[in-house]
Coordinates of C-alpha atoms and ligand atoms in Angstrom, one line a residue:
Chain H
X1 CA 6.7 170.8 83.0
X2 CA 8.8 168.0 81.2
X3 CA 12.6 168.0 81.1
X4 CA 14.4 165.7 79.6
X5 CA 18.0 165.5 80.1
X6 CA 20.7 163.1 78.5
X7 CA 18.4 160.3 79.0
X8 CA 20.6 157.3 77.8
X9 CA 19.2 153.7 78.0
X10 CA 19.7 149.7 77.3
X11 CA 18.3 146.7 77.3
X12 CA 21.6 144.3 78.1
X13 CA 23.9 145.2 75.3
X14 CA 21.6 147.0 72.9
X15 CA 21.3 150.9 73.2
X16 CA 17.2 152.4 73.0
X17 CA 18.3 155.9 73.5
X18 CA 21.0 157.7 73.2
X19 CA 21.5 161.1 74.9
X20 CA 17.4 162.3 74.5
X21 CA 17.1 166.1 75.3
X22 CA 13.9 168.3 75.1
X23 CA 11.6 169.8 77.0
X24 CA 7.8 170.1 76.9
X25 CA 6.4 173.2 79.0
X26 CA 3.1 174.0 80.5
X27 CA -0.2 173.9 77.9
X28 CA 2.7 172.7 75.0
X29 CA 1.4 170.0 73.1
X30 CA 4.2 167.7 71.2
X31 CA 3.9 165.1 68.6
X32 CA 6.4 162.3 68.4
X33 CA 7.0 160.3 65.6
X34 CA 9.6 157.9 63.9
X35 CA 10.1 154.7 62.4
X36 CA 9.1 151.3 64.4
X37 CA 11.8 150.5 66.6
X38 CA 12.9 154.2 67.2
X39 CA 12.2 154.2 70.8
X40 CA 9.2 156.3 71.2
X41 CA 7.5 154.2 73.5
X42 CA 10.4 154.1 75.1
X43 CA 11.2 157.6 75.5
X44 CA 7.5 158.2 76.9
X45 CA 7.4 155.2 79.0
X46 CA 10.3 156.6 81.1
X47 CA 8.8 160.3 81.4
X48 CA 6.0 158.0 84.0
X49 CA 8.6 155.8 84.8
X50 CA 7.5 153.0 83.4
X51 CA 10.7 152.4 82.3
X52 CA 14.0 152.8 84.2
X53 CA 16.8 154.5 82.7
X54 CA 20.4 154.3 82.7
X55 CA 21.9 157.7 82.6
X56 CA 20.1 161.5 82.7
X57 CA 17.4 162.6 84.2
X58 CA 14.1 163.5 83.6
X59 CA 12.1 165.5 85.8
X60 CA 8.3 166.4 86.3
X61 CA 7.3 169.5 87.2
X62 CA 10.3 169.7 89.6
X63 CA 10.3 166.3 90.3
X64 CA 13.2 164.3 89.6
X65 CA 12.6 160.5 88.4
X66 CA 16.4 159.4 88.5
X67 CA 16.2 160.4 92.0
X68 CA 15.6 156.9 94.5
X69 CA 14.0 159.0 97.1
X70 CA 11.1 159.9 94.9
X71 CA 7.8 158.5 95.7
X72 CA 7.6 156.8 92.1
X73 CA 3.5 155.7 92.5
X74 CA 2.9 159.4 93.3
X75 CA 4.3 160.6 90.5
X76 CA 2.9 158.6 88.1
X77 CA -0.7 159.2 89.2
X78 CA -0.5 162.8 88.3
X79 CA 0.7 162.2 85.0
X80 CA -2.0 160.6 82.9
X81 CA -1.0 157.7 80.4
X82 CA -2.9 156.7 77.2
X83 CA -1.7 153.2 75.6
X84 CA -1.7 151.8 72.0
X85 CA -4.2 148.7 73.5
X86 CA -6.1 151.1 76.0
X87 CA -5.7 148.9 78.7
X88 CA -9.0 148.9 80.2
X89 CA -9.4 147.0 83.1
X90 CA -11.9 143.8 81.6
X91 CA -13.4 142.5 84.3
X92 CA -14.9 146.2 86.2
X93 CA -17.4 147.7 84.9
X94 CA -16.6 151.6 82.5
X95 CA -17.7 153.2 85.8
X96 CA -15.4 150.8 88.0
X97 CA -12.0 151.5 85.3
X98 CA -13.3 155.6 85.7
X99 CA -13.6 155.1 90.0
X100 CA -10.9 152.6 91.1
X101 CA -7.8 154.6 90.7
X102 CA -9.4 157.6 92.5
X103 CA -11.0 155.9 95.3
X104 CA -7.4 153.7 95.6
X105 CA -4.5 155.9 94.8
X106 CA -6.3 159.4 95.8
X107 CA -8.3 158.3 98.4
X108 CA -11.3 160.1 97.0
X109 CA -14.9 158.5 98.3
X110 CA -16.8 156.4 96.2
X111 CA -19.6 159.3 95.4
X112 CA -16.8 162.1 94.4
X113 CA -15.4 159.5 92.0
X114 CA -18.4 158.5 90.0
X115 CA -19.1 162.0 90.0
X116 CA -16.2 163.1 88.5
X117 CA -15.4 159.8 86.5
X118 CA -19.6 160.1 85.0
X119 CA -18.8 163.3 84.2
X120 CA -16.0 163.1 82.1
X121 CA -17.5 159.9 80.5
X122 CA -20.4 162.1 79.1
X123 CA -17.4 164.4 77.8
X124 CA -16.2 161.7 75.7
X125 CA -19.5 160.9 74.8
X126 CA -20.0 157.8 75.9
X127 CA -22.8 158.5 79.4
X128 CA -25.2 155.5 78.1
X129 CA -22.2 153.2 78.5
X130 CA -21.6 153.5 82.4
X131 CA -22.9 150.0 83.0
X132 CA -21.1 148.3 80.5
X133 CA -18.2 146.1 80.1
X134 CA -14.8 146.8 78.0
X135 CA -15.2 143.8 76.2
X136 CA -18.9 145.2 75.2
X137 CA -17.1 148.0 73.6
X138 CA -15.9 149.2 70.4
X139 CA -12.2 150.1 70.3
X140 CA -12.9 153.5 69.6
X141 CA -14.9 153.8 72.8
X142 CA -12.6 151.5 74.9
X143 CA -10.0 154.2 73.8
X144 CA -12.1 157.4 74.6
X145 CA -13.0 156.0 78.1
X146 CA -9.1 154.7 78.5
X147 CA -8.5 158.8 78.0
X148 CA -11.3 160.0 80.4
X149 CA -10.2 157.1 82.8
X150 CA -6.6 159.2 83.1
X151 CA -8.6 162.5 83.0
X152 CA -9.9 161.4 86.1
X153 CA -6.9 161.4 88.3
X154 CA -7.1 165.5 87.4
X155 CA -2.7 165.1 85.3
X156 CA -0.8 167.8 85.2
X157 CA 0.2 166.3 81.9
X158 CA -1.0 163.6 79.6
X159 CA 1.2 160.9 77.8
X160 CA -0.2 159.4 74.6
X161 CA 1.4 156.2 73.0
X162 CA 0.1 155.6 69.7
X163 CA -3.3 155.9 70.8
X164 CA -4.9 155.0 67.4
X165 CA -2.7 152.8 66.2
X166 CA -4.4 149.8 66.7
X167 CA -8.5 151.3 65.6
X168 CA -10.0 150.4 62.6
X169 CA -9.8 153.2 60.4
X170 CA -13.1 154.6 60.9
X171 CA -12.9 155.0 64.5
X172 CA -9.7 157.0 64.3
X173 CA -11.1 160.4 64.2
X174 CA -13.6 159.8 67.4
X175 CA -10.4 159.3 69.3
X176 CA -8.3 162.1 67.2
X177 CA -11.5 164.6 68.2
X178 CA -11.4 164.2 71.8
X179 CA -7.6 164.4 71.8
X180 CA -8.0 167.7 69.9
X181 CA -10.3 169.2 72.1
X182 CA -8.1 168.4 75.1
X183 CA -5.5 170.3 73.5
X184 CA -7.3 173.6 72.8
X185 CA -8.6 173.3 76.2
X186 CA -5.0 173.5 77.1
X187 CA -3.6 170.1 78.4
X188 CA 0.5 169.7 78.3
X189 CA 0.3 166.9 75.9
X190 CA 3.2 164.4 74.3
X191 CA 2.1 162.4 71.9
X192 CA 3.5 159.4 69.8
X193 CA 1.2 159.2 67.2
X194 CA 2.0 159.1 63.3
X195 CA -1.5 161.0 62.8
X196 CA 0.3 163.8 60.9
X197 CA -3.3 166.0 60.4
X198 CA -3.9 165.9 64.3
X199 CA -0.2 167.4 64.8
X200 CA -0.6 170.1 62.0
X201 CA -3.7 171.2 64.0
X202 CA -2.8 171.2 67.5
X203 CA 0.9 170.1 68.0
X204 CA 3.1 173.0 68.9
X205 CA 6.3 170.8 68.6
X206 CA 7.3 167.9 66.7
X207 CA 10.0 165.5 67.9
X208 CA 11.5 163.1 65.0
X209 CA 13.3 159.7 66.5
X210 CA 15.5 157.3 64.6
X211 CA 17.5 154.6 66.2
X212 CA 16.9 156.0 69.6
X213 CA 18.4 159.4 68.9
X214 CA 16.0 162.3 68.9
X215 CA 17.1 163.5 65.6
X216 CA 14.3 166.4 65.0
X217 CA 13.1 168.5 67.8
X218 CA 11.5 172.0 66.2
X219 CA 8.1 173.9 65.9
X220 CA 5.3 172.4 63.8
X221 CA 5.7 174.7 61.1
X222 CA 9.4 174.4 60.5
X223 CA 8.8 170.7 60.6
X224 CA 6.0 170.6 58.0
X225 CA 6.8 174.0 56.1
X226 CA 10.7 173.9 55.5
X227 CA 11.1 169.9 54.8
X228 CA 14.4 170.7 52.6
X229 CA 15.9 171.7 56.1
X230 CA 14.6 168.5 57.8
X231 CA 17.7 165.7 58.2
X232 CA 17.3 162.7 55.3
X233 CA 15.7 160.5 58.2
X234 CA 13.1 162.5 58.3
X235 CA 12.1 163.2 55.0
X236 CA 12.1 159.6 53.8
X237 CA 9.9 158.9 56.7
X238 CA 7.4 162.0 56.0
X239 CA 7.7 161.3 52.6
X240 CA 6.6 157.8 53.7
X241 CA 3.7 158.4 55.6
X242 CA 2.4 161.4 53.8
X243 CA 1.6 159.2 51.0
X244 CA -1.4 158.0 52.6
Chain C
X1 CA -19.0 83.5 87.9
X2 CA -20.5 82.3 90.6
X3 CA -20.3 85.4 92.9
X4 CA -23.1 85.8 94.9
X5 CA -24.1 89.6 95.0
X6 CA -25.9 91.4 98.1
X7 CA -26.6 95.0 98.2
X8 CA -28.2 94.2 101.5
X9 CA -24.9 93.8 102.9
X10 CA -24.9 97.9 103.8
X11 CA -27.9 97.5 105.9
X12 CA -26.0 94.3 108.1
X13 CA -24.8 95.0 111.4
X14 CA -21.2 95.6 111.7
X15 CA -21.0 93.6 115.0
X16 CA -19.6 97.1 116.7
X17 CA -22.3 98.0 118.8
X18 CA -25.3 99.8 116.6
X19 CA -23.3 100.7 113.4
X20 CA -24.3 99.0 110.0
X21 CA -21.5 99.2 107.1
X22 CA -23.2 102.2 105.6
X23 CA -22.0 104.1 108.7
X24 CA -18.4 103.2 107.9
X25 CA -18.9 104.7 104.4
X26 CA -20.7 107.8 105.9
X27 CA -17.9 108.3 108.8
X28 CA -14.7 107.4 105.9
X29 CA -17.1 110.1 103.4
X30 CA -17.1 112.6 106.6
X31 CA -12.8 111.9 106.8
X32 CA -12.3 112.2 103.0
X33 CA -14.2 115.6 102.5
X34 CA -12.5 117.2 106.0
X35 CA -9.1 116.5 104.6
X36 CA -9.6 117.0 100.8
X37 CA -11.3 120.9 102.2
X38 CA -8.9 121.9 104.7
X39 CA -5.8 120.7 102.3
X40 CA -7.5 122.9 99.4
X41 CA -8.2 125.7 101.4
X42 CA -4.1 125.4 102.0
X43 CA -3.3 124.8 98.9
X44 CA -5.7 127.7 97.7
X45 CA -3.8 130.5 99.6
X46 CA -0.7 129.2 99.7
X47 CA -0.4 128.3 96.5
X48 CA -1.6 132.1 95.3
X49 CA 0.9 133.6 97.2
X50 CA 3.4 131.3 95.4
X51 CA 1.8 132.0 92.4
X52 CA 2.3 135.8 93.3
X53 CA 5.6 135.3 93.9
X54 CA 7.0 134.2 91.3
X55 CA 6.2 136.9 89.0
X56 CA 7.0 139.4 91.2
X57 CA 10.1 141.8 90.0
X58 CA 12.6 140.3 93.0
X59 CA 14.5 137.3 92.0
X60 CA 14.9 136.2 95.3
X61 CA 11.4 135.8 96.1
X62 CA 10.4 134.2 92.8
X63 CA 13.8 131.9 92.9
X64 CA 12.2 130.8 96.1
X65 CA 8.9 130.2 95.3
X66 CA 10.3 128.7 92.2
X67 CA 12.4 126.2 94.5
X68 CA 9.6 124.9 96.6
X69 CA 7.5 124.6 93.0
X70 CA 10.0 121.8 91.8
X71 CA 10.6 120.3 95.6
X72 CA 7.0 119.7 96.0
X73 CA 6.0 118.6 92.5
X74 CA 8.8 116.2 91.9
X75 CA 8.8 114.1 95.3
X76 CA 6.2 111.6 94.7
X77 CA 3.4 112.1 97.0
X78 CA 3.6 109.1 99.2
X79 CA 7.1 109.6 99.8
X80 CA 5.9 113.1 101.2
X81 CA 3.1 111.6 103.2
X82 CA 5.6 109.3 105.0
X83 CA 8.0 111.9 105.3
X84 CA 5.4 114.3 107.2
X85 CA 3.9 111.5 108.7
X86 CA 7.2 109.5 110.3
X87 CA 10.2 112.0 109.8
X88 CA 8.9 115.5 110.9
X89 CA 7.6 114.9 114.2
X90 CA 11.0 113.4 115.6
X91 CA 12.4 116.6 113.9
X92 CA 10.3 118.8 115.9
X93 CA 11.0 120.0 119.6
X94 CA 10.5 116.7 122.6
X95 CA 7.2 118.6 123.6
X96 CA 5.7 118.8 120.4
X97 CA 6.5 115.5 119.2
X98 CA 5.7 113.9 122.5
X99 CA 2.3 115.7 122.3
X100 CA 1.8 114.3 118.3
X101 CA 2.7 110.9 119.0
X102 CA 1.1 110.4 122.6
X103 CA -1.5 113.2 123.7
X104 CA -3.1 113.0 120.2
X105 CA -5.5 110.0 119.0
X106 CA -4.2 108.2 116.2
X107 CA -7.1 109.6 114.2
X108 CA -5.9 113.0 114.8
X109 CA -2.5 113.1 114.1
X110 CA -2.8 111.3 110.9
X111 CA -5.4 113.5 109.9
X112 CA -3.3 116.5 109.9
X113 CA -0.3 114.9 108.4
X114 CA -2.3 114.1 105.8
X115 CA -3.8 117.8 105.5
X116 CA -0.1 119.7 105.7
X117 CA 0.9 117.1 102.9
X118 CA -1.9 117.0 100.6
X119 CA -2.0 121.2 101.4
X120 CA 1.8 121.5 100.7
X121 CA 1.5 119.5 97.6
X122 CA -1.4 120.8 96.1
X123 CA 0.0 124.3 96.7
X124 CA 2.8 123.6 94.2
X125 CA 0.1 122.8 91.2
X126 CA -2.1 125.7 92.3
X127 CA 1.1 128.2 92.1
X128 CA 2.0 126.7 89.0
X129 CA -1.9 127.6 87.8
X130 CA -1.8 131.0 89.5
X131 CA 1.5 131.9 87.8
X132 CA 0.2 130.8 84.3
X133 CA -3.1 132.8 84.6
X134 CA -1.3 136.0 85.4
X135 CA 1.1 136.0 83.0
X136 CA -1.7 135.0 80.0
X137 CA -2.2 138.6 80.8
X138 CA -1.2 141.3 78.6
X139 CA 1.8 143.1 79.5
X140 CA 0.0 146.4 79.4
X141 CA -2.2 145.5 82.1
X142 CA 0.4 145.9 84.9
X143 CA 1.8 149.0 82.9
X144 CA -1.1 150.6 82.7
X145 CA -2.0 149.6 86.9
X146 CA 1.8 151.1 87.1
X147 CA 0.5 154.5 85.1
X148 CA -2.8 155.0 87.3
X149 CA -0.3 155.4 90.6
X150 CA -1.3 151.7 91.7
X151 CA 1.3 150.4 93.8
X152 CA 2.7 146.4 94.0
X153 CA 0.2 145.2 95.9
X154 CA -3.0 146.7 94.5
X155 CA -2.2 145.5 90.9
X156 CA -2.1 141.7 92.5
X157 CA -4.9 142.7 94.8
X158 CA -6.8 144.8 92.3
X159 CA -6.4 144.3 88.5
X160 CA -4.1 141.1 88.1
X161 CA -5.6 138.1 90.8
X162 CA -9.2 139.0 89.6
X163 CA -8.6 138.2 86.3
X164 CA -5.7 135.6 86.4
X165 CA -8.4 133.5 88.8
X166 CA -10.9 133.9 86.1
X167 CA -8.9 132.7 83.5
X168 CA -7.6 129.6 85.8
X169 CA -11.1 128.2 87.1
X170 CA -11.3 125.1 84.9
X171 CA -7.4 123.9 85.1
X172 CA -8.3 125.0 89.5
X173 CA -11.4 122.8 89.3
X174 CA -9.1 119.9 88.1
X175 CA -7.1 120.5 91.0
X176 CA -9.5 120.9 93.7
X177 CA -10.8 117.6 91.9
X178 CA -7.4 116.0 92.7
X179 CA -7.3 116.8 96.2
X180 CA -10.1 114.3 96.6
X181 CA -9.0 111.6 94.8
X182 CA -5.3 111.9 96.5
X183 CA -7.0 112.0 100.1
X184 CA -6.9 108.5 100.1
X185 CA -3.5 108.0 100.5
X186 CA -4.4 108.9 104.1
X187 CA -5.4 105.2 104.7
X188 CA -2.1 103.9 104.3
X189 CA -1.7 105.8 107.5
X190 CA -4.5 104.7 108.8
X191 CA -6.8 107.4 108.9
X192 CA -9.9 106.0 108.4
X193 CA -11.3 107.8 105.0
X194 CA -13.5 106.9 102.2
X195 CA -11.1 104.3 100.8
X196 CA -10.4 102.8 104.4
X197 CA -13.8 101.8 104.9
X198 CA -14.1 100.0 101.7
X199 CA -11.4 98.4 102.3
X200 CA -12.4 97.3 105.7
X201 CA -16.2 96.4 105.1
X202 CA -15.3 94.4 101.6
X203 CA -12.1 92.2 104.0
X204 CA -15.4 92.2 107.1
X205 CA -18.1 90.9 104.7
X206 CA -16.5 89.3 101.5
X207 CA -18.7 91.9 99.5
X208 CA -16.0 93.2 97.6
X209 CA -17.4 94.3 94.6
X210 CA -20.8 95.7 96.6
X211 CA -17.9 97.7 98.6
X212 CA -16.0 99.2 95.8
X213 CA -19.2 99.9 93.7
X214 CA -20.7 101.8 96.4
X215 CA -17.3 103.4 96.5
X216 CA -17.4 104.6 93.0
X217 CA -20.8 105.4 93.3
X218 CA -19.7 108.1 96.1
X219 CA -16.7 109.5 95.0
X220 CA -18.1 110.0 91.3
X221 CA -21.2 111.6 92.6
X222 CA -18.8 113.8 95.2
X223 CA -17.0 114.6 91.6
X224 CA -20.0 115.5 89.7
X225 CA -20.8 117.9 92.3
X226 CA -17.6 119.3 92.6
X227 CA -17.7 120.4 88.8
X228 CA -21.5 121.6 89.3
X229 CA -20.0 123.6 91.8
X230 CA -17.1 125.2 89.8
X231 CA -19.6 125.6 87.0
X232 CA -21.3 127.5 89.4
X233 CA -19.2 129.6 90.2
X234 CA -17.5 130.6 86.8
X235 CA -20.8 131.4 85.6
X236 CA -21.3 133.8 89.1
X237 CA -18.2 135.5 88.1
X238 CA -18.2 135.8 84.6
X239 CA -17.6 139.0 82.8
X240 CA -19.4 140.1 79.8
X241 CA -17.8 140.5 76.9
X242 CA -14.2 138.8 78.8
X243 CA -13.6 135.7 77.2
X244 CA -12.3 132.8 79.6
X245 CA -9.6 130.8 78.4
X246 CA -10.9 127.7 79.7
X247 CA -13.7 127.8 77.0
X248 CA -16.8 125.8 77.8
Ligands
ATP301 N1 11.9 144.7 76.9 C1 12.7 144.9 75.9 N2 13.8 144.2 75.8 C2 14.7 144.3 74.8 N3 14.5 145.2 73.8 C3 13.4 145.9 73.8 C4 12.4 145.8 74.9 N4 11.4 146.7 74.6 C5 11.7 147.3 73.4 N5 12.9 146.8 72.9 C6 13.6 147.3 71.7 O1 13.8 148.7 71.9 C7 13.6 149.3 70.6 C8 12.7 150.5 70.8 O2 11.4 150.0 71.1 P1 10.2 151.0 71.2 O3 9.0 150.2 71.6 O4 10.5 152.1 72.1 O5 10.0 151.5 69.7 P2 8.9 152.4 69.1 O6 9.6 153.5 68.5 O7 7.8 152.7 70.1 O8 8.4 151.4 68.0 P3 6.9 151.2 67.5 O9 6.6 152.2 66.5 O10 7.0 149.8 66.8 O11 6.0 151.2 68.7 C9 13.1 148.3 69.6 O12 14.2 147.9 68.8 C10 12.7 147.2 70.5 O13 12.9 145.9 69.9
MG302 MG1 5.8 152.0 70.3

């Protein structure tokens, strides 16, 4: 579904990532994690080409990214994209950030898209908020209608930076719930997120960064069940986090 | 002092046929708002596509809008009144210029030097407001426009201008504020606004301060309703739960 291939990048002088190979297939669901500054968001960002890349390639189910003759916009809106903020658009209304991108990038008519957008707004639980604003909102919420908002657009995969990151902690597991429940349902899934219970449960792969390299890239229970194999980058920083 | 005051003096005849001096202030009031509108309603596009410009990802088109930010803002605007109003039409093709400077009345041509300048200039402070307002918005909004399969155009169109123009209201109502004051620069070409009349009725009648009073009078109420306006609208497009920079 996702193949990413010698994907080398800068910003002027300084090197974000160096050489980044994996490859996430159909229904897979992989976890990435790594210290601040590891280029995560990064690596993700340029799967949706958000991003623009130096060197390598990346392609989406079968479509290349490095190539220029790809329609970029087209790409993008069958790959769903979850931020750290959520991004709601403040001034339209939940029903508005669930409708605009179908009726404007698919074409789809206004009663096919509150349809579908209502719909999947009483999946994340949150019907009786239609008519509201973001800013009415807790972050929790925003975050759970930022996810059904790129439900919407029907991805064939769903990119996750950090998506509870920046919740208070008791709003976490709201957002953690519905992420969880997309993955059993099957969803391709790559996730930057340093919630390590949510990538015990449903992560299939885990991907360890450090200074732009991907220096870990194994199943979830050679990652969490055979640590004394893990590189010394990666144990400090599970030993780190797993202290909470 | 012995000045001897008479608010009559509005009511007098002018000695031109039927008019009284009120009818000069009502004909100069008619000139000020037709040039301060049509300039703003200039500036207003203009100045958004400037604004637009110059945070699009293309230096070229944000170098340029860029350019005609600091020519327009830093060329005081008299000197760009004279130059519109003098320079450009011997500049232009015989027939056009023959056709400003004979076929048109005097009133006319002045009036839409005055309009192109006061437009032009204004545009340059509205871009500059424009361009402020989108970038006070975060970073992700564009990305995550970008993410949804938006393209260029529909993030201005859709997600950035409607909440960049939100955010700019009050520093726009200052603006469109301006554009009335600096109309009046259009008497020193003769175009017979607001300020014109004053002048004229306070050199016909001696009444000088009865003239500029009334003067104040009009372009402070024409102010107050202005703002009133604005208020109006922010209020008619406010967001709950979106918190305007401009405050209250
Ligand atoms: N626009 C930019 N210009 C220059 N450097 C940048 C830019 N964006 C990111 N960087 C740098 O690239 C590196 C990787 O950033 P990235 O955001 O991918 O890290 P991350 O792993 O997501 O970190 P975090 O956990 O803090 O989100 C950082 O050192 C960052 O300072
Ligand atoms: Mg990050």
């Amino acid at each position: 579904m996702i193949s990413i291939k010698n994907v080398s990048k800068w910003y002027g002088e300084f090197q974000v990532l160096t050489d980044c190979t994996t490859e996430v297939t159909k229904g897979e669901v992989v976890v990435v994690c790594g210290p601040s500054g590891s280029g995560k968001s990064t690596l993700i960002k340029c799967v949706n080409a958000l991003e623009p890349f130096q060197k390598g390639d990346i392609v989406v189910d079968g479509t290349s990214i490095a190539d220029p003759k790809t329609d970029l916009p087209k790409l993008r809106s069958r790959v769903g994209m979850v931020f750290q903020h959520f991004e709601l658009f403040p001034h339209l209304s939940i029903t508005e950030n669930l409708t605009i991108a179908q009726m404007k990038v698919l074409g789809r008519s206004k009663e096919e898209a509150t349809d579908k957008g209502l719909k999947l707004l009483d999946r994340v639980g949150l019907k009786a908020h239609a008519h509201k604003y973001p800013g009415q909102l807790s972050g929790g919420q925003q975050q759970r209608v930022a996810i059904a908002r790129a439900l919407a657009m029907d991805p064939i995969v769903m990119l996750f930076d950090e998506p509870t990151s920046a919740l208070d902690p008791e709003m976490v597991n709201e957002v953690l719930d519905v992420m969880v429940q997309l993955a059993q349902e099957g969803m391709t899934m790559m996730c930057v997120t340093h919630e390590m219970g949510f990538a015990r449960k449903v992560a299939n792969r885990v991907i360890f960064m450090d200074r732009g390299q991907i220096v870990e890239d194994c199943h979830k229970e050679e990652f969490f069940g055979n640590v004394d194999a893990r590189s010394d980058r990666a144990k400090q920083f599970l030993a780190k986090i797993l202290q909470h | 002092m012995d000045y001897n005051w008479d608010w009559g003096v509005f009511f007098k005849s002018t000695g031109i046929g039927q008019e009284i001096y009120l009818d000069w202030f009502v004909s100069g009031l008619g000139w000020t708002i037709a040039v301060a509108l049509i300039g703003w309603l200039i500036a207003l596009f203009l100045g958004s596509v400037l604004g637009v410009l110059r945070t699009v990802p293309n230096r070229w088109l944000s170098g340029l809008a860029t350019a005609y930010v600091e020519l327009f803002r830093n060329v005081p605007l008299l000197v760009q009144l004279f130059i519109w109003y003098f320079l450009i039409p011997d500049l232009l093709p015989e027939p056009i210029e023959m056709w400003f400077k004979q076929d048109l009345n005097p009133a006319t041509s002045a009036y839409l030097s005055v309009v192109v300048c006061l437009g032009l200039f204004t545009a340059a402070r509205v871009c500059e407001q424009v361009r402020t307002g989108i970038q006070a918005l975060p970073k992700g909004q564009a990305a995550a426009a970008y993410a949804l399969g938006f393209k260029l155009p529909q993030i201005y169109s859709q997600i950035l201008l409607p909440q960049a123009f939100r955010i700019i209201i009050p520093p726009l109502t200052s603006e469109f504020l301006n554009i009335f004051k600096n109309s009046s620069v259009a008497s020193l070409i003769g175009l017979m606004e607001l300020l014109a009349q004053t002048k004229q009725t306070a050199e016909f009648t001696a009444n000088l301060f009865e003239a500029f009073t009334l003067a104040t009078i009009i372009y402070f109420t024409l102010n107050m309703s202005l703002m009133l306006l604005m208020r109006w609208v922010e209020k008619k497009v406010a967001v709950p739960g979106l918190i305007s920079v401009g405050g209250k």
